[in-house]
Amino acid sequence: DAGITQSPRHKVTETGTPVTLRCHQTENHRYMYWYRQDPGHGLRLIHYSYGVKDTDKGEVSDGYSVSRSKTEDFLLTLESATSSQTSVYFCAISGNRGLNTEAFFGQGTRLTVV
Amino acid sequence: DQQVKQNSPSLSVQEGRISILNCDYTNSMFDYFLWYKKYPAEGPTFLISISSIKDKNEDGRFTVFLNKSAKHLSLHIVPSQPGDSAVYFCAASKSGDNNDMRFGAGTRLTVKP
């Protein structure tokens, strides 16, 4: 299994509070991604990173920010959580070709905003 | 907009028979397609992929077929096994935009013993 660890695995938070999810990899892969999975939508890309301090927006980036200060860590922050951000969040990594190759996913973080 | 569609939310087949999972896409710029499998409480795992220059790719029991004119791909699993029971996601991306992969909503496959 690819070395990807997401933390926390589960979190319940209140509306309006900030939340940070962490993704840690031990594979030294260049690309890292954050997806959310919702019923009827599959997985949708929130943000991705193509190197340290290099990030870009994905399909559903509103309300989210990311940071990558080290190759191995990619943080996803919800500045002020809303109920619509209740979801399962997956981190993924891939090599130098980006996503036109297989990606490896973490086990997911289930976030509930109440 | 849902650029990748899996119109069957679920599929049930008998062990040993063929499972056929379907996927349609709307963006003709997509040129690379992948299938991922997902078990409960786990992340998706890569299963098989196909480039638009091919119309078939085979890996053991798994074969993916691509029909570019119909913008349709399918995953065949033969023979199906109970351990294949999972949610299968179809995904597509386009050259030059490797980081914008679009996923379908998934099909839950149940293989009955």
JSON list of C-alpha atoms in Angstrom, two decimals:
[
{"chain": "A", "resi": 1, "resn": "ASP", "atom": "CA", "xyz": [0.00, 0.00, 0.00]},
{"chain": "A", "resi": 2, "resn": "ALA", "atom": "CA", "xyz": [1.14, 3.51, -0.80]},
{"chain": "A", "resi": 3, "resn": "GLY", "atom": "CA", "xyz": [2.19, 5.44, 2.28]},
{"chain": "A", "resi": 4, "resn": "ILE", "atom": "CA", "xyz": [-0.61, 7.94, 2.68]},
{"chain": "A", "resi": 5, "resn": "THR", "atom": "CA", "xyz": [-2.02, 8.85, 6.05]},
{"chain": "A", "resi": 6, "resn": "GLN", "atom": "CA", "xyz": [-4.98, 11.12, 6.61]},
{"chain": "A", "resi": 7, "resn": "SER", "atom": "CA", "xyz": [-5.77, 12.65, 9.96]},
{"chain": "A", "resi": 8, "resn": "PRO", "atom": "CA", "xyz": [-8.14, 12.79, 11.63]},
{"chain": "A", "resi": 9, "resn": "ARG", "atom": "CA", "xyz": [-10.19, 9.88, 10.28]},
{"chain": "A", "resi": 10, "resn": "HIS", "atom": "CA", "xyz": [-13.41, 11.23, 11.76]},
{"chain": "A", "resi": 11, "resn": "LYS", "atom": "CA", "xyz": [-14.35, 14.68, 12.96]},
{"chain": "A", "resi": 12, "resn": "VAL", "atom": "CA", "xyz": [-17.52, 16.42, 14.10]},
{"chain": "A", "resi": 13, "resn": "THR", "atom": "CA", "xyz": [-17.40, 20.18, 14.21]},
{"chain": "A", "resi": 14, "resn": "GLU", "atom": "CA", "xyz": [-19.77, 23.08, 14.61]},
{"chain": "A", "resi": 15, "resn": "THR", "atom": "CA", "xyz": [-20.83, 25.47, 11.88]},
{"chain": "A", "resi": 16, "resn": "GLY", "atom": "CA", "xyz": [-18.52, 28.45, 11.66]},
{"chain": "A", "resi": 17, "resn": "THR", "atom": "CA", "xyz": [-15.47, 26.82, 13.20]},
{"chain": "A", "resi": 18, "resn": "PRO", "atom": "CA", "xyz": [-12.19, 26.36, 11.32]},
{"chain": "A", "resi": 19, "resn": "VAL", "atom": "CA", "xyz": [-11.11, 22.83, 10.48]},
{"chain": "A", "resi": 20, "resn": "THR", "atom": "CA", "xyz": [-7.83, 21.50, 9.12]},
{"chain": "A", "resi": 21, "resn": "LEU", "atom": "CA", "xyz": [-7.37, 18.08, 7.62]},
{"chain": "A", "resi": 22, "resn": "ARG", "atom": "CA", "xyz": [-3.91, 16.65, 7.14]},
{"chain": "A", "resi": 23, "resn": "CYS", "atom": "CA", "xyz": [-2.49, 14.37, 4.48]},
{"chain": "A", "resi": 24, "resn": "HIS", "atom": "CA", "xyz": [0.95, 12.87, 4.94]},
{"chain": "A", "resi": 25, "resn": "GLN", "atom": "CA", "xyz": [2.81, 10.79, 2.34]},
{"chain": "A", "resi": 26, "resn": "THR", "atom": "CA", "xyz": [6.01, 8.81, 2.55]},
{"chain": "A", "resi": 27, "resn": "GLU", "atom": "CA", "xyz": [6.31, 8.16, -1.21]},
{"chain": "A", "resi": 28, "resn": "ASN", "atom": "CA", "xyz": [7.98, 11.44, -2.20]},
{"chain": "A", "resi": 29, "resn": "HIS", "atom": "CA", "xyz": [5.36, 11.93, -4.93]},
{"chain": "A", "resi": 30, "resn": "ARG", "atom": "CA", "xyz": [5.18, 15.33, -6.57]},
{"chain": "A", "resi": 31, "resn": "TYR", "atom": "CA", "xyz": [1.43, 15.66, -6.92]},
{"chain": "A", "resi": 32, "resn": "MET", "atom": "CA", "xyz": [-1.05, 15.70, -4.06]},
{"chain": "A", "resi": 33, "resn": "TYR", "atom": "CA", "xyz": [-4.81, 16.17, -4.25]},
{"chain": "A", "resi": 34, "resn": "TRP", "atom": "CA", "xyz": [-7.82, 16.72, -2.05]},
{"chain": "A", "resi": 35, "resn": "TYR", "atom": "CA", "xyz": [-11.17, 15.28, -3.15]},
{"chain": "A", "resi": 36, "resn": "ARG", "atom": "CA", "xyz": [-14.57, 15.15, -1.54]},
{"chain": "A", "resi": 37, "resn": "GLN", "atom": "CA", "xyz": [-17.00, 12.31, -2.05]},
{"chain": "A", "resi": 38, "resn": "ASP", "atom": "CA", "xyz": [-20.73, 12.88, -1.89]},
{"chain": "A", "resi": 39, "resn": "PRO", "atom": "CA", "xyz": [-23.64, 10.63, -2.85]},
{"chain": "A", "resi": 40, "resn": "GLY", "atom": "CA", "xyz": [-24.60, 11.09, -6.49]},
{"chain": "A", "resi": 41, "resn": "HIS", "atom": "CA", "xyz": [-21.44, 13.06, -7.28]},
{"chain": "A", "resi": 42, "resn": "GLY", "atom": "CA", "xyz": [-18.59, 10.63, -7.05]},
{"chain": "A", "resi": 43, "resn": "LEU", "atom": "CA", "xyz": [-15.29, 12.29, -6.21]},
{"chain": "A", "resi": 44, "resn": "ARG", "atom": "CA", "xyz": [-14.75, 15.96, -6.94]},
{"chain": "A", "resi": 45, "resn": "LEU", "atom": "CA", "xyz": [-11.40, 17.72, -6.89]},
{"chain": "A", "resi": 46, "resn": "ILE", "atom": "CA", "xyz": [-11.09, 20.53, -4.35]},
{"chain": "A", "resi": 47, "resn": "HIS", "atom": "CA", "xyz": [-7.45, 21.60, -4.67]},
{"chain": "A", "resi": 48, "resn": "TYR", "atom": "CA", "xyz": [-4.21, 20.06, -5.79]},
{"chain": "A", "resi": 49, "resn": "SER", "atom": "CA", "xyz": [-0.50, 20.68, -5.42]},
{"chain": "A", "resi": 50, "resn": "TYR", "atom": "CA", "xyz": [2.25, 20.11, -7.98]},
{"chain": "A", "resi": 51, "resn": "GLY", "atom": "CA", "xyz": [5.11, 20.91, -5.62]},
{"chain": "A", "resi": 52, "resn": "VAL", "atom": "CA", "xyz": [6.06, 22.62, -2.41]},
{"chain": "A", "resi": 53, "resn": "LYS", "atom": "CA", "xyz": [4.14, 25.89, -2.16]},
{"chain": "A", "resi": 54, "resn": "ASP", "atom": "CA", "xyz": [2.62, 25.25, -5.62]},
{"chain": "A", "resi": 55, "resn": "THR", "atom": "CA", "xyz": [-1.13, 24.74, -5.46]},
{"chain": "A", "resi": 56, "resn": "ASP", "atom": "CA", "xyz": [-4.14, 25.29, -7.67]},
{"chain": "A", "resi": 57, "resn": "LYS", "atom": "CA", "xyz": [-7.90, 25.15, -7.49]},
{"chain": "A", "resi": 58, "resn": "GLY", "atom": "CA", "xyz": [-10.05, 22.26, -8.54]},
{"chain": "A", "resi": 59, "resn": "GLU", "atom": "CA", "xyz": [-13.69, 21.88, -9.45]},
{"chain": "A", "resi": 60, "resn": "VAL", "atom": "CA", "xyz": [-15.16, 22.70, -6.01]},
{"chain": "A", "resi": 61, "resn": "SER", "atom": "CA", "xyz": [-12.63, 24.96, -4.29]},
{"chain": "A", "resi": 62, "resn": "ASP", "atom": "CA", "xyz": [-14.94, 27.60, -2.79]},
{"chain": "A", "resi": 63, "resn": "GLY", "atom": "CA", "xyz": [-14.72, 27.63, 1.01]},
{"chain": "A", "resi": 64, "resn": "TYR", "atom": "CA", "xyz": [-11.46, 25.68, 1.09]},
{"chain": "A", "resi": 65, "resn": "SER", "atom": "CA", "xyz": [-7.80, 26.59, 1.20]},
{"chain": "A", "resi": 66, "resn": "VAL", "atom": "CA", "xyz": [-4.68, 24.42, 1.10]},
{"chain": "A", "resi": 67, "resn": "SER", "atom": "CA", "xyz": [-1.03, 24.62, 1.97]},
{"chain": "A", "resi": 68, "resn": "ARG", "atom": "CA", "xyz": [2.00, 22.53, 1.20]},
{"chain": "A", "resi": 69, "resn": "SER", "atom": "CA", "xyz": [5.13, 23.59, 3.04]},
{"chain": "A", "resi": 70, "resn": "LYS", "atom": "CA", "xyz": [6.85, 20.19, 2.73]},
{"chain": "A", "resi": 71, "resn": "THR", "atom": "CA", "xyz": [6.76, 17.53, 0.04]},
{"chain": "A", "resi": 72, "resn": "GLU", "atom": "CA", "xyz": [5.18, 15.06, 2.40]},
{"chain": "A", "resi": 73, "resn": "ASP", "atom": "CA", "xyz": [2.38, 17.18, 3.87]},
{"chain": "A", "resi": 74, "resn": "PHE", "atom": "CA", "xyz": [-0.72, 18.68, 2.24]},
{"chain": "A", "resi": 75, "resn": "LEU", "atom": "CA", "xyz": [-3.20, 20.48, 4.47]},
{"chain": "A", "resi": 76, "resn": "LEU", "atom": "CA", "xyz": [-6.83, 21.26, 3.66]},
{"chain": "A", "resi": 77, "resn": "THR", "atom": "CA", "xyz": [-8.47, 24.04, 5.66]},
{"chain": "A", "resi": 78, "resn": "LEU", "atom": "CA", "xyz": [-12.11, 24.96, 5.96]},
{"chain": "A", "resi": 79, "resn": "GLU", "atom": "CA", "xyz": [-11.90, 28.52, 7.26]},
{"chain": "A", "resi": 80, "resn": "SER", "atom": "CA", "xyz": [-15.48, 28.56, 8.51]},
{"chain": "A", "resi": 81, "resn": "ALA", "atom": "CA", "xyz": [-17.17, 25.19, 8.21]},
{"chain": "A", "resi": 82, "resn": "THR", "atom": "CA", "xyz": [-20.71, 24.96, 6.82]},
{"chain": "A", "resi": 83, "resn": "SER", "atom": "CA", "xyz": [-23.17, 22.06, 6.76]},
{"chain": "A", "resi": 84, "resn": "SER", "atom": "CA", "xyz": [-22.66, 21.74, 2.99]},
{"chain": "A", "resi": 85, "resn": "GLN", "atom": "CA", "xyz": [-19.08, 20.73, 3.71]},
{"chain": "A", "resi": 86, "resn": "THR", "atom": "CA", "xyz": [-20.21, 17.60, 5.50]},
{"chain": "A", "resi": 87, "resn": "SER", "atom": "CA", "xyz": [-18.57, 14.95, 3.36]},
{"chain": "A", "resi": 88, "resn": "VAL", "atom": "CA", "xyz": [-15.90, 12.30, 3.13]},
{"chain": "A", "resi": 89, "resn": "TYR", "atom": "CA", "xyz": [-12.57, 13.81, 2.15]},
{"chain": "A", "resi": 90, "resn": "PHE", "atom": "CA", "xyz": [-9.86, 11.87, 0.35]},
{"chain": "A", "resi": 91, "resn": "CYS", "atom": "CA", "xyz": [-6.26, 12.78, -0.21]},
{"chain": "A", "resi": 92, "resn": "ALA", "atom": "CA", "xyz": [-4.48, 11.30, -3.22]},
{"chain": "A", "resi": 93, "resn": "ILE", "atom": "CA", "xyz": [-0.95, 11.29, -4.58]},
{"chain": "A", "resi": 94, "resn": "SER", "atom": "CA", "xyz": [0.56, 10.60, -7.96]},
{"chain": "A", "resi": 95, "resn": "GLY", "atom": "CA", "xyz": [3.93, 10.80, -9.64]},
{"chain": "A", "resi": 96, "resn": "ASN", "atom": "CA", "xyz": [5.42, 13.20, -12.08]},
{"chain": "A", "resi": 97, "resn": "ARG", "atom": "CA", "xyz": [2.82, 12.60, -14.77]},
{"chain": "A", "resi": 98, "resn": "GLY", "atom": "CA", "xyz": [0.05, 13.91, -12.58]},
{"chain": "A", "resi": 99, "resn": "LEU", "atom": "CA", "xyz": [-3.26, 12.13, -12.85]},
{"chain": "A", "resi": 100, "resn": "ASN", "atom": "CA", "xyz": [-2.71, 10.53, -16.29]},
{"chain": "A", "resi": 101, "resn": "THR", "atom": "CA", "xyz": [-1.45, 7.64, -14.33]},
{"chain": "A", "resi": 102, "resn": "GLU", "atom": "CA", "xyz": [-2.77, 5.79, -11.38]},
{"chain": "A", "resi": 103, "resn": "ALA", "atom": "CA", "xyz": [-3.32, 7.77, -8.21]},
{"chain": "A", "resi": 104, "resn": "PHE", "atom": "CA", "xyz": [-3.10, 6.40, -4.70]},
{"chain": "A", "resi": 105, "resn": "PHE", "atom": "CA", "xyz": [-5.75, 7.43, -2.22]},
{"chain": "A", "resi": 106, "resn": "GLY", "atom": "CA", "xyz": [-5.74, 7.72, 1.53]},
{"chain": "A", "resi": 107, "resn": "GLN", "atom": "CA", "xyz": [-8.41, 6.06, 3.66]},
{"chain": "A", "resi": 108, "resn": "GLY", "atom": "CA", "xyz": [-10.51, 9.18, 3.92]},
{"chain": "A", "resi": 109, "resn": "THR", "atom": "CA", "xyz": [-11.70, 11.59, 6.60]},
{"chain": "A", "resi": 110, "resn": "ARG", "atom": "CA", "xyz": [-15.37, 11.68, 7.46]},
{"chain": "A", "resi": 111, "resn": "LEU", "atom": "CA", "xyz": [-16.26, 15.25, 8.41]},
{"chain": "A", "resi": 112, "resn": "THR", "atom": "CA", "xyz": [-19.62, 16.18, 9.89]},
{"chain": "A", "resi": 113, "resn": "VAL", "atom": "CA", "xyz": [-20.53, 19.84, 10.35]},
{"chain": "A", "resi": 114, "resn": "VAL", "atom": "CA", "xyz": [-23.43, 20.34, 12.75]},
{"chain": "B", "resi": 1, "resn": "ASP", "atom": "CA", "xyz": [-21.99, 19.63, -14.80]},
{"chain": "B", "resi": 2, "resn": "GLN", "atom": "CA", "xyz": [-21.57, 15.90, -14.67]},
{"chain": "B", "resi": 3, "resn": "GLN", "atom": "CA", "xyz": [-19.10, 15.21, -17.46]},
{"chain": "B", "resi": 4, "resn": "VAL", "atom": "CA", "xyz": [-18.73, 11.57, -16.50]},
{"chain": "B", "resi": 5, "resn": "LYS", "atom": "CA", "xyz": [-21.87, 9.57, -15.85]},
{"chain": "B", "resi": 6, "resn": "GLN", "atom": "CA", "xyz": [-22.48, 6.16, -14.43]},
{"chain": "B", "resi": 7, "resn": "ASN", "atom": "CA", "xyz": [-26.19, 5.70, -14.87]},
{"chain": "B", "resi": 8, "resn": "SER", "atom": "CA", "xyz": [-26.53, 2.47, -12.93]},
{"chain": "B", "resi": 9, "resn": "PRO", "atom": "CA", "xyz": [-26.18, 3.08, -9.19]},
{"chain": "B", "resi": 10, "resn": "SER", "atom": "CA", "xyz": [-26.09, -0.64, -8.51]},
{"chain": "B", "resi": 11, "resn": "LEU", "atom": "CA", "xyz": [-25.58, -4.00, -10.19]},
{"chain": "B", "resi": 12, "resn": "SER", "atom": "CA", "xyz": [-26.03, -7.51, -8.85]},
{"chain": "B", "resi": 13, "resn": "VAL", "atom": "CA", "xyz": [-24.58, -10.60, -10.51]},
{"chain": "B", "resi": 14, "resn": "GLN", "atom": "CA", "xyz": [-24.05, -14.24, -9.66]},
{"chain": "B", "resi": 15, "resn": "GLU", "atom": "CA", "xyz": [-20.59, -15.53, -8.85]},
{"chain": "B", "resi": 16, "resn": "GLY", "atom": "CA", "xyz": [-18.86, -16.84, -11.96]},
{"chain": "B", "resi": 17, "resn": "ARG", "atom": "CA", "xyz": [-20.91, -14.74, -14.37]},
{"chain": "B", "resi": 18, "resn": "ILE", "atom": "CA", "xyz": [-19.83, -11.60, -16.18]},
{"chain": "B", "resi": 19, "resn": "SER", "atom": "CA", "xyz": [-20.20, -8.15, -14.63]},
{"chain": "B", "resi": 20, "resn": "ILE", "atom": "CA", "xyz": [-20.49, -5.22, -17.03]},
{"chain": "B", "resi": 21, "resn": "LEU", "atom": "CA", "xyz": [-20.22, -1.72, -15.64]},
{"chain": "B", "resi": 22, "resn": "ASN", "atom": "CA", "xyz": [-20.92, 1.19, -17.93]},
{"chain": "B", "resi": 23, "resn": "CYS", "atom": "CA", "xyz": [-19.73, 4.77, -18.10]},
{"chain": "B", "resi": 24, "resn": "ASP", "atom": "CA", "xyz": [-20.56, 7.65, -20.44]},
{"chain": "B", "resi": 25, "resn": "TYR", "atom": "CA", "xyz": [-18.76, 10.94, -20.87]},
{"chain": "B", "resi": 26, "resn": "THR", "atom": "CA", "xyz": [-19.69, 14.18, -22.54]},
{"chain": "B", "resi": 27, "resn": "ASN", "atom": "CA", "xyz": [-16.36, 15.96, -23.02]},
{"chain": "B", "resi": 28, "resn": "SER", "atom": "CA", "xyz": [-14.72, 14.84, -26.28]},
{"chain": "B", "resi": 29, "resn": "MET", "atom": "CA", "xyz": [-11.41, 16.23, -25.04]},
{"chain": "B", "resi": 30, "resn": "PHE", "atom": "CA", "xyz": [-11.06, 13.40, -22.52]},
{"chain": "B", "resi": 31, "resn": "ASP", "atom": "CA", "xyz": [-8.35, 11.02, -23.70]},
{"chain": "B", "resi": 32, "resn": "TYR", "atom": "CA", "xyz": [-7.46, 8.95, -20.67]},
{"chain": "B", "resi": 33, "resn": "PHE", "atom": "CA", "xyz": [-9.87, 6.82, -18.67]},
{"chain": "B", "resi": 34, "resn": "LEU", "atom": "CA", "xyz": [-9.50, 4.89, -15.45]},
{"chain": "B", "resi": 35, "resn": "TRP", "atom": "CA", "xyz": [-11.53, 2.62, -13.24]},
{"chain": "B", "resi": 36, "resn": "TYR", "atom": "CA", "xyz": [-11.17, 2.63, -9.47]},
{"chain": "B", "resi": 37, "resn": "LYS", "atom": "CA", "xyz": [-12.60, 0.21, -6.96]},
{"chain": "B", "resi": 38, "resn": "LYS", "atom": "CA", "xyz": [-13.65, 1.24, -3.49]},
{"chain": "B", "resi": 39, "resn": "TYR", "atom": "CA", "xyz": [-14.44, -0.90, -0.46]},
{"chain": "B", "resi": 40, "resn": "PRO", "atom": "CA", "xyz": [-16.32, 0.58, 2.52]},
{"chain": "B", "resi": 41, "resn": "ALA", "atom": "CA", "xyz": [-14.19, 2.70, 4.86]},
{"chain": "B", "resi": 42, "resn": "GLU", "atom": "CA", "xyz": [-11.26, 2.60, 2.45]},
{"chain": "B", "resi": 43, "resn": "GLY", "atom": "CA", "xyz": [-9.94, 4.91, -0.23]},
{"chain": "B", "resi": 44, "resn": "PRO", "atom": "CA", "xyz": [-10.41, 4.11, -3.92]},
{"chain": "B", "resi": 45, "resn": "THR", "atom": "CA", "xyz": [-7.78, 1.86, -5.47]},
{"chain": "B", "resi": 46, "resn": "PHE", "atom": "CA", "xyz": [-6.73, 1.93, -9.10]},
{"chain": "B", "resi": 47, "resn": "LEU", "atom": "CA", "xyz": [-8.00, -0.98, -11.16]},
{"chain": "B", "resi": 48, "resn": "ILE", "atom": "CA", "xyz": [-7.33, -0.47, -14.86]},
{"chain": "B", "resi": 49, "resn": "SER", "atom": "CA", "xyz": [-6.93, 2.34, -17.38]},
{"chain": "B", "resi": 50, "resn": "ILE", "atom": "CA", "xyz": [-7.13, 2.96, -21.11]},
{"chain": "B", "resi": 51, "resn": "SER", "atom": "CA", "xyz": [-5.82, 5.63, -23.41]},
{"chain": "B", "resi": 52, "resn": "SER", "atom": "CA", "xyz": [-7.95, 7.00, -26.22]},
{"chain": "B", "resi": 53, "resn": "ILE", "atom": "CA", "xyz": [-5.56, 5.53, -28.80]},
{"chain": "B", "resi": 54, "resn": "LYS", "atom": "CA", "xyz": [-6.79, 2.08, -27.80]},
{"chain": "B", "resi": 55, "resn": "ASP", "atom": "CA", "xyz": [-10.23, 0.53, -27.76]},
{"chain": "B", "resi": 56, "resn": "LYS", "atom": "CA", "xyz": [-9.49, -2.30, -25.34]},
{"chain": "B", "resi": 57, "resn": "ASN", "atom": "CA", "xyz": [-7.21, -3.00, -22.42]},
{"chain": "B", "resi": 58, "resn": "GLU", "atom": "CA", "xyz": [-7.11, -6.24, -20.51]},
{"chain": "B", "resi": 59, "resn": "ASP", "atom": "CA", "xyz": [-5.64, -7.15, -17.14]},
{"chain": "B", "resi": 60, "resn": "GLY", "atom": "CA", "xyz": [-6.48, -10.60, -15.89]},
{"chain": "B", "resi": 61, "resn": "ARG", "atom": "CA", "xyz": [-10.21, -10.84, -15.22]},
{"chain": "B", "resi": 62, "resn": "PHE", "atom": "CA", "xyz": [-10.71, -7.14, -15.97]},
{"chain": "B", "resi": 63, "resn": "THR", "atom": "CA", "xyz": [-11.16, -5.66, -19.43]},
{"chain": "B", "resi": 64, "resn": "VAL", "atom": "CA", "xyz": [-12.01, -2.09, -20.29]},
{"chain": "B", "resi": 65, "resn": "PHE", "atom": "CA", "xyz": [-13.56, -1.24, -23.65]},
{"chain": "B", "resi": 66, "resn": "LEU", "atom": "CA", "xyz": [-13.63, 2.26, -25.09]},
{"chain": "B", "resi": 67, "resn": "ASN", "atom": "CA", "xyz": [-16.01, 3.45, -27.81]},
{"chain": "B", "resi": 68, "resn": "LYS", "atom": "CA", "xyz": [-14.91, 6.98, -28.63]},
{"chain": "B", "resi": 69, "resn": "SER", "atom": "CA", "xyz": [-17.63, 7.67, -31.16]},
{"chain": "B", "resi": 70, "resn": "ALA", "atom": "CA", "xyz": [-20.28, 6.85, -28.58]},
{"chain": "B", "resi": 71, "resn": "LYS", "atom": "CA", "xyz": [-18.29, 8.44, -25.74]},
{"chain": "B", "resi": 72, "resn": "HIS", "atom": "CA", "xyz": [-18.80, 5.26, -23.79]},
{"chain": "B", "resi": 73, "resn": "LEU", "atom": "CA", "xyz": [-16.60, 2.88, -21.87]},
{"chain": "B", "resi": 74, "resn": "SER", "atom": "CA", "xyz": [-17.32, -0.30, -20.03]},
{"chain": "B", "resi": 75, "resn": "LEU", "atom": "CA", "xyz": [-15.58, -2.52, -17.53]},
{"chain": "B", "resi": 76, "resn": "HIS", "atom": "CA", "xyz": [-16.02, -6.27, -17.87]},
{"chain": "B", "resi": 77, "resn": "ILE", "atom": "CA", "xyz": [-15.20, -8.59, -14.99]},
{"chain": "B", "resi": 78, "resn": "VAL", "atom": "CA", "xyz": [-15.05, -12.26, -15.91]},
{"chain": "B", "resi": 79, "resn": "PRO", "atom": "CA", "xyz": [-15.59, -14.38, -13.93]},
{"chain": "B", "resi": 80, "resn": "SER", "atom": "CA", "xyz": [-17.05, -12.30, -11.13]},
{"chain": "B", "resi": 81, "resn": "GLN", "atom": "CA", "xyz": [-16.09, -13.20, -7.58]},
{"chain": "B", "resi": 82, "resn": "PRO", "atom": "CA", "xyz": [-17.66, -12.22, -4.24]},
{"chain": "B", "resi": 83, "resn": "GLY", "atom": "CA", "xyz": [-14.50, -10.25, -3.42]},
{"chain": "B", "resi": 84, "resn": "ASP", "atom": "CA", "xyz": [-15.28, -8.00, -6.38]},
{"chain": "B", "resi": 85, "resn": "SER", "atom": "CA", "xyz": [-18.24, -6.58, -4.48]},
{"chain": "B", "resi": 86, "resn": "ALA", "atom": "CA", "xyz": [-17.42, -2.89, -4.15]},
{"chain": "B", "resi": 87, "resn": "VAL", "atom": "CA", "xyz": [-18.22, 0.52, -5.59]},
{"chain": "B", "resi": 88, "resn": "TYR", "atom": "CA", "xyz": [-16.60, 1.11, -8.97]},
{"chain": "B", "resi": 89, "resn": "PHE", "atom": "CA", "xyz": [-15.78, 4.62, -10.16]},
{"chain": "B", "resi": 90, "resn": "CYS", "atom": "CA", "xyz": [-15.13, 5.59, -13.73]},
{"chain": "B", "resi": 91, "resn": "ALA", "atom": "CA", "xyz": [-12.79, 8.57, -14.23]},
{"chain": "B", "resi": 92, "resn": "ALA", "atom": "CA", "xyz": [-11.58, 10.62, -17.18]},
{"chain": "B", "resi": 93, "resn": "SER", "atom": "CA", "xyz": [-8.95, 13.25, -17.85]},
{"chain": "B", "resi": 94, "resn": "LYS", "atom": "CA", "xyz": [-7.45, 15.12, -20.80]},
{"chain": "B", "resi": 95, "resn": "SER", "atom": "CA", "xyz": [-3.91, 15.69, -21.94]},
{"chain": "B", "resi": 96, "resn": "GLY", "atom": "CA", "xyz": [-2.49, 19.00, -20.87]},
{"chain": "B", "resi": 97, "resn": "ASP", "atom": "CA", "xyz": [-4.80, 19.11, -17.88]},
{"chain": "B", "resi": 98, "resn": "ASN", "atom": "CA", "xyz": [-3.62, 16.07, -16.01]},
{"chain": "B", "resi": 99, "resn": "ASN", "atom": "CA", "xyz": [-4.84, 17.36, -12.70]},
{"chain": "B", "resi": 100, "resn": "ASP", "atom": "CA", "xyz": [-8.51, 17.77, -13.51]},
{"chain": "B", "resi": 101, "resn": "MET", "atom": "CA", "xyz": [-9.75, 14.20, -13.41]},
{"chain": "B", "resi": 102, "resn": "ARG", "atom": "CA", "xyz": [-13.53, 13.85, -13.42]},
{"chain": "B", "resi": 103, "resn": "PHE", "atom": "CA", "xyz": [-15.23, 10.97, -11.69]},
{"chain": "B", "resi": 104, "resn": "GLY", "atom": "CA", "xyz": [-18.59, 9.35, -12.19]},
{"chain": "B", "resi": 105, "resn": "ALA", "atom": "CA", "xyz": [-20.94, 8.85, -9.26]},
{"chain": "B", "resi": 106, "resn": "GLY", "atom": "CA", "xyz": [-20.04, 5.18, -8.96]},
{"chain": "B", "resi": 107, "resn": "THR", "atom": "CA", "xyz": [-21.77, 1.82, -9.38]},
{"chain": "B", "resi": 108, "resn": "ARG", "atom": "CA", "xyz": [-22.15, -0.55, -6.45]},
{"chain": "B", "resi": 109, "resn": "LEU", "atom": "CA", "xyz": [-21.45, -4.09, -7.60]},
{"chain": "B", "resi": 110, "resn": "THR", "atom": "CA", "xyz": [-22.70, -7.03, -5.55]},
{"chain": "B", "resi": 111, "resn": "VAL", "atom": "CA", "xyz": [-21.51, -10.49, -6.52]},
{"chain": "B", "resi": 112, "resn": "LYS", "atom": "CA", "xyz": [-23.66, -13.19, -4.95]},
{"chain": "B", "resi": 113, "resn": "PRO", "atom": "CA", "xyz": [-22.12, -16.55, -4.05]}
]
